[in-house]
Amino acid sequence: MASRSPVIKFLSGSGSDHRGRFLEDVLAFSDNELESRHDFIQWLFPLDTPSAAVPGSPVLSSEDIKEIRGCQQCRTNLLRAKERMERFYRENDHWLVPFDHNHRRITRIIRSLALLVGEAEAKEFYQFIEQRIADANAPISATSRRFWREAAPGVKDQQKGT
């Protein structure tokens, strides 16, 4: 078996990101650190496409995806990361505006969860975000919300049917 990629090591808790931070370090970030640092989300919620915001971030291969899906520790840690980001979005209001960089993060989180953990978890995160917006009566752009719907499995079809 080939050696594990750096992002798999990071998600399993056995390796660090490009700055020497381990998963536990990132999960322990304060809300201010989560907001002001822009190079962790690509490690916490990796995708199979390059990041436009942070060049050089991990890009998952098909082998990486298969290994992460089969690694209980990686999946558990992805769910822990999801819970941390839910807490961040629940306890902060600054992102509840028409346009904000957090909207791109939300799209990434939904896509990564669908790709690596499961459609149910991705849809659950999407529904959490939509409920948070509704509760706050927030003026989120239609474009951001469309990206989220398209990223969340089954939601796009469900929306068309109503």
Coordinates of C-alpha atoms in Angstrom, one line a residue, residues 97-158:
V97 CA -24.9 39.3 5.3
P98 CA -25.5 39.1 1.5
F99 CA -21.9 38.4 0.7
D100 CA -19.1 37.0 2.9
H101 CA -16.1 34.7 2.5
N102 CA -17.8 32.3 4.9
H103 CA -20.4 31.5 2.2
R104 CA -17.6 29.9 0.2
R105 CA -16.5 27.9 3.2
I106 CA -20.1 26.7 3.7
T107 CA -20.2 25.4 0.1
R108 CA -16.9 23.6 0.7
I109 CA -18.1 22.0 3.9
I110 CA -21.3 20.7 2.3
R111 CA -19.4 19.3 -0.7
S112 CA -16.6 17.8 1.4
L113 CA -19.1 16.1 3.7
A114 CA -21.1 14.7 0.8
L115 CA -17.9 13.4 -0.8
L116 CA -16.2 11.9 2.2
V117 CA -18.7 11.2 5.0
G118 CA -22.2 10.9 3.4
E119 CA -25.1 12.6 1.8
A120 CA -27.1 12.7 5.1
E121 CA -24.4 14.6 6.9
A122 CA -24.0 17.1 4.1
K123 CA -27.7 17.6 3.9
E124 CA -27.9 18.0 7.7
F125 CA -25.2 20.7 7.7
Y126 CA -27.1 22.5 4.8
Q127 CA -30.3 22.4 6.7
F128 CA -28.6 23.7 9.8
I129 CA -27.3 26.7 7.8
E130 CA -30.7 27.4 6.2
Q131 CA -32.4 27.2 9.6
R132 CA -29.8 29.6 11.1
I133 CA -30.5 32.1 8.2
A134 CA -34.2 31.8 8.7
D135 CA -34.0 32.3 12.5
A136 CA -31.9 35.4 11.9
N137 CA -33.9 36.7 9.0
A138 CA -30.6 37.1 7.3
P139 CA -30.3 38.6 3.8
I140 CA -28.0 36.0 2.3
S141 CA -27.5 36.3 -1.5
A142 CA -29.5 34.0 -3.8
T143 CA -26.2 33.0 -5.4
S144 CA -24.7 31.7 -2.2
R145 CA -27.9 29.8 -1.3
R146 CA -28.0 28.3 -4.8
F147 CA -24.4 27.1 -4.4
W148 CA -25.3 25.5 -1.1
R149 CA -28.4 23.8 -2.6
E150 CA -26.4 22.5 -5.5
A151 CA -23.7 21.1 -3.1
A152 CA -26.2 19.3 -0.9
P153 CA -27.3 16.0 -2.3
G154 CA -31.0 15.6 -2.8
V155 CA -31.8 19.2 -1.9
K156 CA -31.8 20.6 -5.4
D157 CA -34.3 18.0 -6.5
Q158 CA -36.4 18.5 -3.4

